[in-house]
PDB file of C-alpha atoms in Angstrom:
ATOM      1  CA  MET A   1       0.000   0.000   0.000  1.00  0.00           C
ATOM      2  CA  ARG A   2       2.953   2.346   0.588  1.00  0.00           C
ATOM      3  CA  HIS A   3       4.004   1.753  -3.023  1.00  0.00           C
ATOM      4  CA  LEU A   4       0.549   2.681  -4.284  1.00  0.00           C
ATOM      5  CA  ARG A   5       0.484   5.837  -2.141  1.00  0.00           C
ATOM      6  CA  ALA A   6       3.869   6.857  -3.558  1.00  0.00           C
ATOM      7  CA  ILE A   7       2.620   6.404  -7.139  1.00  0.00           C
ATOM      8  CA  CYS A   8      -0.488   8.492  -6.446  1.00  0.00           C
ATOM      9  CA  ALA A   9       1.580  11.212  -4.734  1.00  0.00           C
ATOM     10  CA  ILE A  10       3.910  11.509  -7.734  1.00  0.00           C
ATOM     11  CA  ALA A  11       0.965  11.672 -10.140  1.00  0.00           C
ATOM     12  CA  ASP A  12      -0.889  14.255  -8.004  1.00  0.00           C
ATOM     13  CA  SER A  13       2.115  16.550  -7.600  1.00  0.00           C
ATOM     14  CA  GLY A  14       3.607  15.969 -11.054  1.00  0.00           C
ATOM     15  CA  SER A  15       7.066  15.885  -9.534  1.00  0.00           C
ATOM     16  CA  ILE A  16       9.172  13.391  -7.615  1.00  0.00           C
ATOM     17  CA  SER A  17      10.643  16.149  -5.450  1.00  0.00           C
ATOM     18  CA  LYS A  18       7.237  17.584  -4.520  1.00  0.00           C
ATOM     19  CA  ALA A  19       5.870  14.095  -3.858  1.00  0.00           C
ATOM     20  CA  ALA A  20       8.866  13.344  -1.628  1.00  0.00           C
ATOM     21  CA  ALA A  21       8.156  16.479   0.412  1.00  0.00           C
ATOM     22  CA  ALA A  22       4.469  15.509   0.764  1.00  0.00           C
ATOM     23  CA  LEU A  23       5.439  11.994   1.881  1.00  0.00           C
ATOM     24  CA  LYS A  24       8.148  13.376   4.201  1.00  0.00           C
ATOM     25  CA  MET A  25      10.861  11.473   2.328  1.00  0.00           C
ATOM     26  CA  SER A  26      14.047  12.542   0.606  1.00  0.00           C
ATOM     27  CA  GLN A  27      13.966  12.807  -3.174  1.00  0.00           C
ATOM     28  CA  PRO A  28      16.656  10.110  -3.694  1.00  0.00           C
ATOM     29  CA  ALA A  29      14.777   7.714  -1.423  1.00  0.00           C
ATOM     30  CA  LEU A  30      11.515   8.189  -3.347  1.00  0.00           C
ATOM     31  CA  ALA A  31      13.312   7.872  -6.693  1.00  0.00           C
ATOM     32  CA  THR A  32      14.854   4.594  -5.514  1.00  0.00           C
ATOM     33  CA  GLN A  33      11.447   3.357  -4.347  1.00  0.00           C
ATOM     34  CA  LEU A  34       9.914   4.257  -7.711  1.00  0.00           C
ATOM     35  CA  ARG A  35      12.550   2.242  -9.554  1.00  0.00           C
ATOM     36  CA  ARG A  36      11.724  -0.779  -7.382  1.00  0.00           C
ATOM     37  CA  ILE A  37       8.001  -0.306  -8.094  1.00  0.00           C
ATOM     38  CA  GLU A  38       8.619  -0.051 -11.845  1.00  0.00           C
ATOM     39  CA  ARG A  39      10.696  -3.259 -11.789  1.00  0.00           C
ATOM     40  CA  MET A  40       7.827  -4.948  -9.927  1.00  0.00           C
ATOM     41  CA  PHE A  41       5.276  -3.870 -12.572  1.00  0.00           C
ATOM     42  CA  GLY A  42       7.636  -4.623 -15.457  1.00  0.00           C
ATOM     43  CA  GLY A  43       7.909  -1.183 -17.036  1.00  0.00           C
ATOM     44  CA  PRO A  44       8.162   2.584 -16.454  1.00  0.00           C
ATOM     45  CA  LEU A  45       5.204   4.217 -14.755  1.00  0.00           C
ATOM     46  CA  PHE A  46       6.275   7.832 -15.363  1.00  0.00           C
ATOM     47  CA  GLU A  47       8.058   9.780 -18.042  1.00  0.00           C
ATOM     48  CA  ARG A  48      10.582  12.158 -16.437  1.00  0.00           C
ATOM     49  CA  GLY A  49      11.392  15.452 -18.072  1.00  0.00           C
ATOM     50  CA  ARG A  50      11.863  19.145 -17.447  1.00  0.00           C
ATOM     51  CA  GLU A  51       8.105  19.524 -16.947  1.00  0.00           C
ATOM     52  CA  GLY A  52       8.100  16.891 -14.229  1.00  0.00           C
ATOM     53  CA  ALA A  53       6.798  13.330 -14.098  1.00  0.00           C
ATOM     54  CA  ARG A  54       3.871  12.268 -16.283  1.00  0.00           C
ATOM     55  CA  PRO A  55       2.195   8.839 -16.115  1.00  0.00           C
ATOM     56  CA  THR A  56       2.872   6.422 -18.964  1.00  0.00           C
ATOM     57  CA  GLN A  57       0.083   4.235 -20.333  1.00  0.00           C
ATOM     58  CA  LEU A  58       1.081   1.540 -17.832  1.00  0.00           C
ATOM     59  CA  GLY A  59       1.241   4.213 -15.134  1.00  0.00           C
ATOM     60  CA  MET A  60      -2.308   5.364 -15.887  1.00  0.00           C
ATOM     61  CA  TRP A  61      -3.519   1.763 -15.680  1.00  0.00           C
ATOM     62  CA  VAL A  62      -1.869   1.306 -12.281  1.00  0.00           C
ATOM     63  CA  LEU A  63      -3.139   4.699 -11.045  1.00  0.00           C
ATOM     64  CA  VAL A  64      -6.780   3.941 -11.833  1.00  0.00           C
ATOM     65  CA  ARG A  65      -6.643   0.757  -9.786  1.00  0.00           C
ATOM     66  CA  SER A  66      -4.604   2.337  -7.014  1.00  0.00           C
ATOM     67  CA  ARG A  67      -7.185   5.076  -6.493  1.00  0.00           C
ATOM     68  CA  SER A  68      -9.907   2.474  -5.956  1.00  0.00           C
ATOM     69  CA  LEU A  69      -7.785   0.177  -3.779  1.00  0.00           C
ATOM     70  CA  LEU A  70      -6.467   2.803  -1.366  1.00  0.00           C
ATOM     71  CA  PRO A  71      -9.889   4.028  -0.065  1.00  0.00           C
ATOM     72  CA  ALA A  72     -11.005   0.406   0.332  1.00  0.00           C
ATOM     73  CA  PHE A  73      -7.868  -0.375   2.340  1.00  0.00           C
ATOM     74  CA  ASP A  74      -8.365   2.732   4.501  1.00  0.00           C
ATOM     75  CA  GLU A  75     -11.944   1.670   5.224  1.00  0.00           C
ATOM     76  CA  LEU A  76     -10.750  -1.838   6.098  1.00  0.00           C
ATOM     77  CA  ARG A  77      -8.172  -0.390   8.490  1.00  0.00           C
ATOM     78  CA  ARG A  78     -10.739   1.898  10.164  1.00  0.00           C
ATOM     79  CA  ASP A  79     -13.254  -0.931  10.551  1.00  0.00           C
ATOM     80  CA  GLY A  80     -10.542  -3.194  11.925  1.00  0.00           C
ATOM     81  CA  MET A  81      -9.551  -0.603  14.518  1.00  0.00           C
ATOM     82  CA  ARG A  82     -13.191  -0.117  15.477  1.00  0.00           C
ATOM     83  CA  TYR A  83     -13.676  -3.872  15.804  1.00  0.00           C
ATOM     84  CA  ALA A  84     -10.536  -4.184  17.940  1.00  0.00           C
ATOM     85  CA  GLU A  85     -11.747  -1.391  20.219  1.00  0.00           C
ATOM     86  CA  GLN A  86     -15.149  -3.034  20.610  1.00  0.00           C
ATOM     87  CA  ALA A  87     -13.525  -6.370  21.414  1.00  0.00           C
ATOM     88  CA  ALA A  88     -11.195  -4.771  23.945  1.00  0.00           C
ATOM     89  CA  GLU A  89     -13.791  -2.805  25.860  1.00  0.00           C
ATOM     90  CA  LYS A  90     -17.313  -3.387  27.100  1.00  0.00           C
ATOM     91  CA  LEU A  91     -19.860  -3.318  24.293  1.00  0.00           C
ATOM     92  CA  LYS A  92     -22.187  -0.320  24.413  1.00  0.00           C
ATOM     93  CA  ILE A  93     -25.569  -0.922  22.813  1.00  0.00           C
ATOM     94  CA  ARG A  94     -28.304   1.699  22.623  1.00  0.00           C
ATOM     95  CA  VAL A  95     -31.750   0.209  21.997  1.00  0.00           C
ATOM     96  CA  GLY A  96     -34.817   2.087  20.791  1.00  0.00           C
ATOM     97  CA  CYS A  97     -38.209   0.513  21.374  1.00  0.00           C
ATOM     98  CA  MET A  98     -41.644   1.228  20.041  1.00  0.00           C
ATOM     99  CA  SER A  99     -44.636   0.465  22.212  1.00  0.00           C
ATOM    100  CA  SER A 100     -44.975  -3.266  21.634  1.00  0.00           C
ATOM    101  CA  HIS A 101     -44.786  -6.480  23.591  1.00  0.00           C
ATOM    102  CA  LEU A 102     -41.732  -7.467  21.533  1.00  0.00           C
ATOM    103  CA  ALA A 103     -39.513  -4.905  23.265  1.00  0.00           C
ATOM    104  CA  ILE A 104     -39.092  -6.812  26.541  1.00  0.00           C
ATOM    105  CA  ASN A 105     -38.299 -10.007  24.608  1.00  0.00           C
ATOM    106  CA  VAL A 106     -35.583  -8.213  22.631  1.00  0.00           C
ATOM    107  CA  ILE A 107     -34.020  -6.759  25.778  1.00  0.00           C
ATOM    108  CA  LYS A 108     -34.093 -10.135  27.536  1.00  0.00           C
ATOM    109  CA  CYS A 109     -32.528 -11.983  24.580  1.00  0.00           C
ATOM    110  CA  LEU A 110     -29.931  -9.255  24.110  1.00  0.00           C
ATOM    111  CA  HIS A 111     -28.755  -9.588  27.707  1.00  0.00           C
ATOM    112  CA  GLU A 112     -28.527 -13.373  27.313  1.00  0.00           C
ATOM    113  CA  LEU A 113     -26.712 -13.188  23.969  1.00  0.00           C
ATOM    114  CA  LEU A 114     -24.266 -10.421  24.938  1.00  0.00           C
ATOM    115  CA  ALA A 115     -23.777 -10.937  28.652  1.00  0.00           C
ATOM    116  CA  GLY A 116     -21.840  -8.073  30.180  1.00  0.00           C
ATOM    117  CA  ALA A 117     -22.706  -5.565  27.463  1.00  0.00           C
ATOM    118  CA  ASP A 118     -23.660  -2.053  28.527  1.00  0.00           C
ATOM    119  CA  ILE A 119     -27.263  -1.867  27.256  1.00  0.00           C
ATOM    120  CA  THR A 120     -29.358   1.279  27.493  1.00  0.00           C
ATOM    121  CA  VAL A 121     -32.970   1.518  26.351  1.00  0.00           C
ATOM    122  CA  ARG A 122     -35.129   4.428  25.220  1.00  0.00           C
ATOM    123  CA  THR A 123     -38.789   4.238  24.245  1.00  0.00           C
ATOM    124  CA  GLU A 124     -40.393   6.236  21.467  1.00  0.00           C
ATOM    125  CA  GLU A 125     -44.140   6.671  21.194  1.00  0.00           C
ATOM    126  CA  ALA A 126     -43.671   7.523  17.501  1.00  0.00           C
ATOM    127  CA  MET A 127     -42.051   4.586  15.702  1.00  0.00           C
ATOM    128  CA  ASP A 128     -41.346   6.830  12.690  1.00  0.00           C
ATOM    129  CA  LEU A 129     -38.353   8.278  14.583  1.00  0.00           C
ATOM    130  CA  LEU A 130     -36.493   4.993  15.025  1.00  0.00           C
ATOM    131  CA  PRO A 131     -35.214   4.384  11.452  1.00  0.00           C
ATOM    132  CA  GLY A 132     -33.588   7.824  11.415  1.00  0.00           C
ATOM    133  CA  LEU A 133     -31.941   7.196  14.789  1.00  0.00           C
ATOM    134  CA  LEU A 134     -30.497   3.956  13.425  1.00  0.00           C
ATOM    135  CA  GLU A 135     -29.272   5.619  10.224  1.00  0.00           C
ATOM    136  CA  SER A 136     -27.519   8.383  12.192  1.00  0.00           C
ATOM    137  CA  GLU A 137     -25.995   5.731  14.504  1.00  0.00           C
ATOM    138  CA  ARG A 138     -27.615   7.199  17.586  1.00  0.00           C
ATOM    139  CA  LEU A 139     -29.030   3.716  18.155  1.00  0.00           C
ATOM    140  CA  GLU A 140     -27.467   0.311  17.528  1.00  0.00           C
ATOM    141  CA  LEU A 141     -30.736  -1.656  17.705  1.00  0.00           C
ATOM    142  CA  ALA A 142     -34.471  -0.926  17.498  1.00  0.00           C
ATOM    143  CA  THR A 143     -37.789  -2.754  17.564  1.00  0.00           C
ATOM    144  CA  LEU A 144     -39.946  -1.794  14.598  1.00  0.00           C
ATOM    145  CA  GLY A 145     -43.123  -2.783  12.825  1.00  0.00           C
ATOM    146  CA  ASP A 146     -44.966  -2.276   9.574  1.00  0.00           C
ATOM    147  CA  TYR A 147     -48.253  -3.076   7.860  1.00  0.00           C
ATOM    148  CA  PRO A 148     -49.308  -4.781   4.603  1.00  0.00           C
ATOM    149  CA  GLY A 149     -48.893  -2.368   1.718  1.00  0.00           C
ATOM    150  CA  HIS A 150     -46.809  -0.038   3.885  1.00  0.00           C
ATOM    151  CA  GLU A 151     -43.636  -2.094   4.324  1.00  0.00           C
ATOM    152  CA  LEU A 152     -40.596  -0.344   5.754  1.00  0.00           C
ATOM    153  CA  THR A 153     -37.407  -0.089   3.687  1.00  0.00           C
ATOM    154  CA  PRO A 154     -34.165   0.115   5.691  1.00  0.00           C
ATOM    155  CA  PRO A 155     -32.165   3.319   5.256  1.00  0.00           C
ATOM    156  CA  PRO A 156     -28.512   3.083   4.138  1.00  0.00           C
ATOM    157  CA  GLY A 157     -26.321   1.271   6.646  1.00  0.00           C
ATOM    158  CA  VAL A 158     -29.259  -0.384   8.445  1.00  0.00           C
ATOM    159  CA  VAL A 159     -30.535  -3.989   8.367  1.00  0.00           C
ATOM    160  CA  TYR A 160     -34.136  -5.063   9.042  1.00  0.00           C
ATOM    161  CA  ALA A 161     -35.309  -8.571   9.924  1.00  0.00           C
ATOM    162  CA  GLY A 162     -38.852  -9.821  10.454  1.00  0.00           C
ATOM    163  CA  VAL A 163     -39.821 -11.704  13.614  1.00  0.00           C
ATOM    164  CA  ALA A 164     -43.540 -12.486  13.256  1.00  0.00           C
ATOM    165  CA  VAL A 165     -46.715 -11.301  11.548  1.00  0.00           C
ATOM    166  CA  GLU A 166     -49.698 -11.163  13.848  1.00  0.00           C
ATOM    167  CA  PRO A 167     -53.346 -10.107  13.515  1.00  0.00           C
ATOM    168  CA  ILE A 168     -54.552  -6.894  15.091  1.00  0.00           C
ATOM    169  CA  PHE A 169     -57.408  -7.461  17.546  1.00  0.00           C
ATOM    170  CA  ILE A 170     -60.142  -5.171  18.843  1.00  0.00           C
ATOM    171  CA  GLY A 171     -60.701  -4.022  22.418  1.00  0.00           C
ATOM    172  CA  LEU A 172     -64.269  -3.576  23.685  1.00  0.00           C
ATOM    173  CA  ALA A 173     -65.827  -2.743  27.023  1.00  0.00           C
ATOM    174  CA  ALA A 174     -66.759  -5.928  28.866  1.00  0.00           C
ATOM    175  CA  THR A 175     -70.380  -4.715  28.787  1.00  0.00           C
ATOM    176  CA  HIS A 176     -70.388  -4.130  25.003  1.00  0.00           C
ATOM    177  CA  PRO A 177     -73.056  -6.153  23.110  1.00  0.00           C
ATOM    178  CA  LEU A 178     -70.344  -7.667  20.855  1.00  0.00           C
ATOM    179  CA  ALA A 179     -68.112  -8.690  23.759  1.00  0.00           C
ATOM    180  CA  GLN A 180     -69.644 -12.178  23.935  1.00  0.00           C
ATOM    181  CA  ARG A 181     -68.714 -13.049  20.358  1.00  0.00           C
ATOM    182  CA  GLU A 182     -65.687 -15.229  19.648  1.00  0.00           C
ATOM    183  CA  GLU A 183     -64.777 -12.972  16.721  1.00  0.00           C
ATOM    184  CA  VAL A 184     -66.126  -9.573  15.672  1.00  0.00           C
ATOM    185  CA  GLU A 185     -66.825  -8.393  12.141  1.00  0.00           C
ATOM    186  CA  LEU A 186     -65.093  -5.087  11.435  1.00  0.00           C
ATOM    187  CA  ARG A 187     -68.223  -3.823   9.643  1.00  0.00           C
ATOM    188  CA  ASP A 188     -70.204  -4.318  12.857  1.00  0.00           C
ATOM    189  CA  LEU A 189     -68.085  -1.539  14.392  1.00  0.00           C
ATOM    190  CA  ALA A 190     -68.942   0.994  11.686  1.00  0.00           C
ATOM    191  CA  CYS A 191     -71.070   3.098  14.032  1.00  0.00           C
ATOM    192  CA  GLU A 192     -68.643   2.995  16.946  1.00  0.00           C
ATOM    193  CA  ASP A 193     -66.414   5.797  18.145  1.00  0.00           C
ATOM    194  CA  TRP A 194     -62.739   4.815  17.872  1.00  0.00           C
ATOM    195  CA  THR A 195     -59.601   5.781  19.738  1.00  0.00           C
ATOM    196  CA  LEU A 196     -56.308   5.935  17.871  1.00  0.00           C
ATOM    197  CA  HIS A 197     -52.951   6.766  19.374  1.00  0.00           C
ATOM    198  CA  ALA A 198     -52.077  10.417  18.878  1.00  0.00           C
ATOM    199  CA  LEU A 199     -48.662   9.455  17.457  1.00  0.00           C
ATOM    200  CA  ALA A 200     -49.735   6.443  15.397  1.00  0.00           C
ATOM    201  CA  GLU A 201     -47.444   6.068  12.392  1.00  0.00           C
ATOM    202  CA  SER A 202     -48.835   6.835   8.951  1.00  0.00           C
ATOM    203  CA  GLY A 203     -48.664   3.182   7.857  1.00  0.00           C
ATOM    204  CA  HIS A 204     -50.927   2.173  10.736  1.00  0.00           C
ATOM    205  CA  ARG A 205     -53.478   4.870   9.988  1.00  0.00           C
ATOM    206  CA  GLU A 206     -53.584   4.131   6.259  1.00  0.00           C
ATOM    207  CA  HIS A 207     -53.816   0.367   6.776  1.00  0.00           C
ATOM    208  CA  PHE A 208     -56.710   0.870   9.207  1.00  0.00           C
ATOM    209  CA  TRP A 209     -58.592   3.293   6.968  1.00  0.00           C
ATOM    210  CA  ALA A 210     -58.152   1.040   3.931  1.00  0.00           C
ATOM    211  CA  ALA A 211     -59.497  -1.985   5.833  1.00  0.00           C
ATOM    212  CA  CYS A 212     -62.547  -0.012   6.973  1.00  0.00           C
ATOM    213  CA  ALA A 213     -63.126   1.252   3.438  1.00  0.00           C
ATOM    214  CA  ARG A 214     -63.191  -2.326   2.166  1.00  0.00           C
ATOM    215  CA  GLN A 215     -65.910  -2.997   4.770  1.00  0.00           C
ATOM    216  CA  GLY A 216     -67.907  -0.051   3.462  1.00  0.00           C
ATOM    217  CA  PHE A 217     -67.415   2.635   6.097  1.00  0.00           C
ATOM    218  CA  ALA A 218     -65.092   5.401   7.275  1.00  0.00           C
ATOM    219  CA  PRO A 219     -64.141   5.112  10.966  1.00  0.00           C
ATOM    220  CA  LYS A 220     -64.993   7.930  13.343  1.00  0.00           C
ATOM    221  CA  ILE A 221     -61.829   8.751  15.323  1.00  0.00           C
ATOM    222  CA  ALA A 222     -63.413  10.394  18.332  1.00  0.00           C
ATOM    223  CA  TYR A 223     -60.359  10.190  20.586  1.00  0.00           C
ATOM    224  CA  SER A 224     -56.664  10.696  19.891  1.00  0.00           C
ATOM    225  CA  ALA A 225     -55.169   9.344  23.113  1.00  0.00           C
ATOM    226  CA  ASP A 226     -52.188   7.539  24.592  1.00  0.00           C
ATOM    227  CA  LEU A 227     -52.567   3.956  25.804  1.00  0.00           C
ATOM    228  CA  SER A 228     -53.379   4.835  29.422  1.00  0.00           C
ATOM    229  CA  LEU A 229     -56.281   7.133  28.512  1.00  0.00           C
ATOM    230  CA  ALA A 230     -57.459   4.833  25.721  1.00  0.00           C
ATOM    231  CA  ILE A 231     -57.801   1.932  28.187  1.00  0.00           C
ATOM    232  CA  ASP A 232     -59.950   4.047  30.509  1.00  0.00           C
ATOM    233  CA  LEU A 233     -62.133   5.254  27.629  1.00  0.00           C
ATOM    234  CA  ILE A 234     -62.680   1.757  26.245  1.00  0.00           C
ATOM    235  CA  ALA A 235     -63.393   0.251  29.665  1.00  0.00           C
ATOM    236  CA  ALA A 236     -65.963   2.997  30.256  1.00  0.00           C
ATOM    237  CA  GLY A 237     -67.691   2.097  26.978  1.00  0.00           C
ATOM    238  CA  ARG A 238     -66.875   5.422  25.309  1.00  0.00           C
ATOM    239  CA  CYS A 239     -65.132   3.889  22.300  1.00  0.00           C
ATOM    240  CA  VAL A 240     -63.376   0.845  20.847  1.00  0.00           C
ATOM    241  CA  GLY A 241     -59.720   0.498  19.896  1.00  0.00           C
ATOM    242  CA  MET A 242     -57.091  -1.729  18.326  1.00  0.00           C
ATOM    243  CA  PHE A 243     -54.815  -3.967  20.377  1.00  0.00           C
ATOM    244  CA  GLN A 244     -51.878  -6.238  19.641  1.00  0.00           C
ATOM    245  CA  ALA A 245     -52.859  -9.882  19.575  1.00  0.00           C
ATOM    246  CA  THR A 246     -50.298 -10.626  22.290  1.00  0.00           C
ATOM    247  CA  SER A 247     -52.052  -8.238  24.690  1.00  0.00           C
ATOM    248  CA  LYS A 248     -52.925 -10.001  27.933  1.00  0.00           C
ATOM    249  CA  GLY A 249     -55.949  -7.772  28.489  1.00  0.00           C
ATOM    250  CA  TYR A 250     -56.979  -5.002  30.877  1.00  0.00           C
ATOM    251  CA  PRO A 251     -59.656  -4.736  33.596  1.00  0.00           C
ATOM    252  CA  GLY A 252     -63.060  -3.967  32.114  1.00  0.00           C
ATOM    253  CA  ILE A 253     -61.923  -4.707  28.546  1.00  0.00           C
ATOM    254  CA  VAL A 254     -62.256  -7.824  26.414  1.00  0.00           C
ATOM    255  CA  ILE A 255     -59.904  -8.451  23.490  1.00  0.00           C
ATOM    256  CA  ARG A 256     -61.508 -10.054  20.457  1.00  0.00           C
ATOM    257  CA  PRO A 257     -60.165 -11.122  17.039  1.00  0.00           C
ATOM    258  CA  LEU A 258     -61.561  -9.514  13.917  1.00  0.00           C
ATOM    259  CA  ALA A 259     -63.218 -11.983  11.557  1.00  0.00           C
ATOM    260  CA  GLY A 260     -61.218 -12.534   8.379  1.00  0.00           C
ATOM    261  CA  THR A 261     -58.148 -10.802   9.863  1.00  0.00           C
ATOM    262  CA  PRO A 262     -58.519  -7.494   7.972  1.00  0.00           C
ATOM    263  CA  LEU A 263     -55.720  -5.888  10.009  1.00  0.00           C
ATOM    264  CA  ARG A 264     -52.200  -7.265  10.414  1.00  0.00           C
ATOM    265  CA  PHE A 265     -48.910  -6.077  11.844  1.00  0.00           C
ATOM    266  CA  ARG A 266     -45.333  -7.320  11.337  1.00  0.00           C
ATOM    267  CA  HIS A 267     -42.854  -7.251  14.216  1.00  0.00           C
ATOM    268  CA  MET A 268     -39.313  -6.408  13.127  1.00  0.00           C
ATOM    269  CA  ILE A 269     -35.837  -5.734  14.500  1.00  0.00           C
ATOM    270  CA  GLY A 270     -33.405  -3.266  12.960  1.00  0.00           C
ATOM    271  CA  TRP A 271     -29.700  -2.754  13.625  1.00  0.00           C
ATOM    272  CA  THR A 272     -26.753  -0.815  12.236  1.00  0.00           C
ATOM    273  CA  GLU A 273     -24.866  -2.658   9.531  1.00  0.00           C
ATOM    274  CA  HIS A 274     -21.402  -2.045  10.998  1.00  0.00           C
ATOM    275  CA  GLY A 275     -22.328  -1.816  14.677  1.00  0.00           C
ATOM    276  CA  PRO A 276     -21.846  -4.289  17.529  1.00  0.00           C
ATOM    277  CA  ILE A 277     -25.101  -6.133  16.768  1.00  0.00           C
ATOM    278  CA  ALA A 278     -24.161  -6.962  13.159  1.00  0.00           C
ATOM    279  CA  ARG A 279     -22.287 -10.187  13.963  1.00  0.00           C
ATOM    280  CA  HIS A 280     -25.049 -11.324  16.317  1.00  0.00           C
ATOM    281  CA  GLY A 281     -28.076 -10.241  14.263  1.00  0.00           C
ATOM    282  CA  PRO A 282     -29.191 -13.676  12.986  1.00  0.00           C
ATOM    283  CA  ASP A 283     -28.766 -15.254  16.437  1.00  0.00           C
ATOM    284  CA  LEU A 284     -30.726 -12.414  18.047  1.00  0.00           C
ATOM    285  CA  VAL A 285     -33.576 -12.733  15.544  1.00  0.00           C
ATOM    286  CA  GLN A 286     -33.740 -16.489  16.142  1.00  0.00           C
ATOM    287  CA  ALA A 287     -33.783 -16.054  19.917  1.00  0.00           C
ATOM    288  CA  VAL A 288     -36.406 -13.287  19.841  1.00  0.00           C
ATOM    289  CA  THR A 289     -38.606 -15.282  17.454  1.00  0.00           C
ATOM    290  CA  LYS A 290     -38.444 -18.340  19.726  1.00  0.00           C
ATOM    291  CA  THR A 291     -39.257 -16.213  22.773  1.00  0.00           C
ATOM    292  CA  TYR A 292     -42.123 -14.503  20.947  1.00  0.00           C
ATOM    293  CA  TRP A 293     -43.866 -17.799  20.205  1.00  0.00           C
ATOM    294  CA  SER A 294     -43.299 -19.095  23.727  1.00  0.00           C
ATOM    295  CA  GLU A 295     -44.945 -15.924  25.063  1.00  0.00           C
ATOM    296  CA  VAL A 296     -48.046 -16.435  22.920  1.00  0.00           C
ATOM    297  CA  ARG A 297     -49.418 -19.017  25.372  1.00  0.00           C
ATOM    298  CA  ARG A 298     -49.728 -16.217  27.928  1.00  0.00           C
ATOM    299  CA  ALA A 299     -52.187 -14.398  25.674  1.00  0.00           C
ATOM    300  CA  PRO A 300     -55.173 -16.773  25.739  1.00  0.00           C
ATOM    301  CA  VAL A 301     -57.220 -15.012  23.056  1.00  0.00           C
ATOM    302  CA  TYR A 302     -54.328 -15.084  20.591  1.00  0.00           C
ATOM    303  CA  ALA A 303     -53.397 -18.668  21.468  1.00  0.00           C
ATOM    304  CA  SER A 304     -57.006 -19.735  20.854  1.00  0.00           C
ATOM    305  CA  TRP A 305     -57.085 -17.818  17.539  1.00  0.00           C
ATOM    306  CA  LEU A 306     -53.885 -19.540  16.396  1.00  0.00           C
ATOM    307  CA  ARG A 307     -55.282 -22.994  17.169  1.00  0.00           C
ATOM    308  CA  ARG A 308     -58.360 -22.221  15.062  1.00  0.00           C
ATOM    309  CA  HIS A 309     -56.693 -20.479  12.128  1.00  0.00           C
ATOM    310  CA  VAL A 310     -53.034 -21.484  11.939  1.00  0.00           C
ATOM    311  CA  PRO A 311     -52.755 -25.170  12.852  1.00  0.00           C
ATOM    312  CA  LEU A 312     -49.184 -25.347  11.490  1.00  0.00           C
ATOM    313  CA  SER A 313     -47.951 -22.345  13.464  1.00  0.00           C
ATOM    314  CA  PRO A 314     -45.164 -22.800  16.056  1.00  0.00           C
ATOM    315  CA  PRO A 315     -46.513 -24.673  19.091  1.00  0.00           C
ATOM    316  CA  VAL A 316     -48.059 -22.553  21.809  1.00  0.00           C
TER     317      VAL A 316
END
């Protein structure tokens, strides 16, 4: 690589003496090095004259390849130094989580997979922020999710992996007339008031509106509330709302599947391509996926739905 840098320096300066000064070498030493390089390549790389040193045809050929090899080598060296530093010191992993039941599984599996790592966690009510935080390397790992027709595309330098696709269920007051049904038709909720999280991502909103449109109605979003307020409103019979299938329920609320599964959500994990998670990504996805399916048995409504609709799903 030193030979290639010397060739590029001579070409850039147009002079062996100027290149020697830039490389902090003496002119005779650089001239001797150039002769060795030319013997190695089998011919002259520069024509020397009063106007300086100009690349020969062979020299131009070598220069083109040198200018592509040197940046690649520099990147390799930087990545190697970064890897060595990470191996020598305690791993620091910043995790961003959206509001989902997958988050605790990811944190648990991460601690088991990378015991001793320094793991910090931040939650974001708006999932739309997480891809940008990964791209800017302000996070090393994040839990994400998307919806049919609104799939997320990873930004440069970020990797996404799916964990599971699950149906979206409905939450009703325990006293609601539809609460006794095993499954609820979405069209039967056309006249209901709905609550939707104030910071729900655009993909969620559009997926929901499209599903309602296919059932012949436009939903009335009467409340734009966070989860805590939404639970109180639903339990009081003021509205209905969407819940993750893995939800274990809340006092005064029953969770019911929607007939035909018109709404679905995909759990995902994202990490930085060159960060500390990269080498462990596949193992983490496998561990989180296994934990996810083992947790399903704790959500009786979802477990029952799986037995009825997905007989070949992972055992619950």
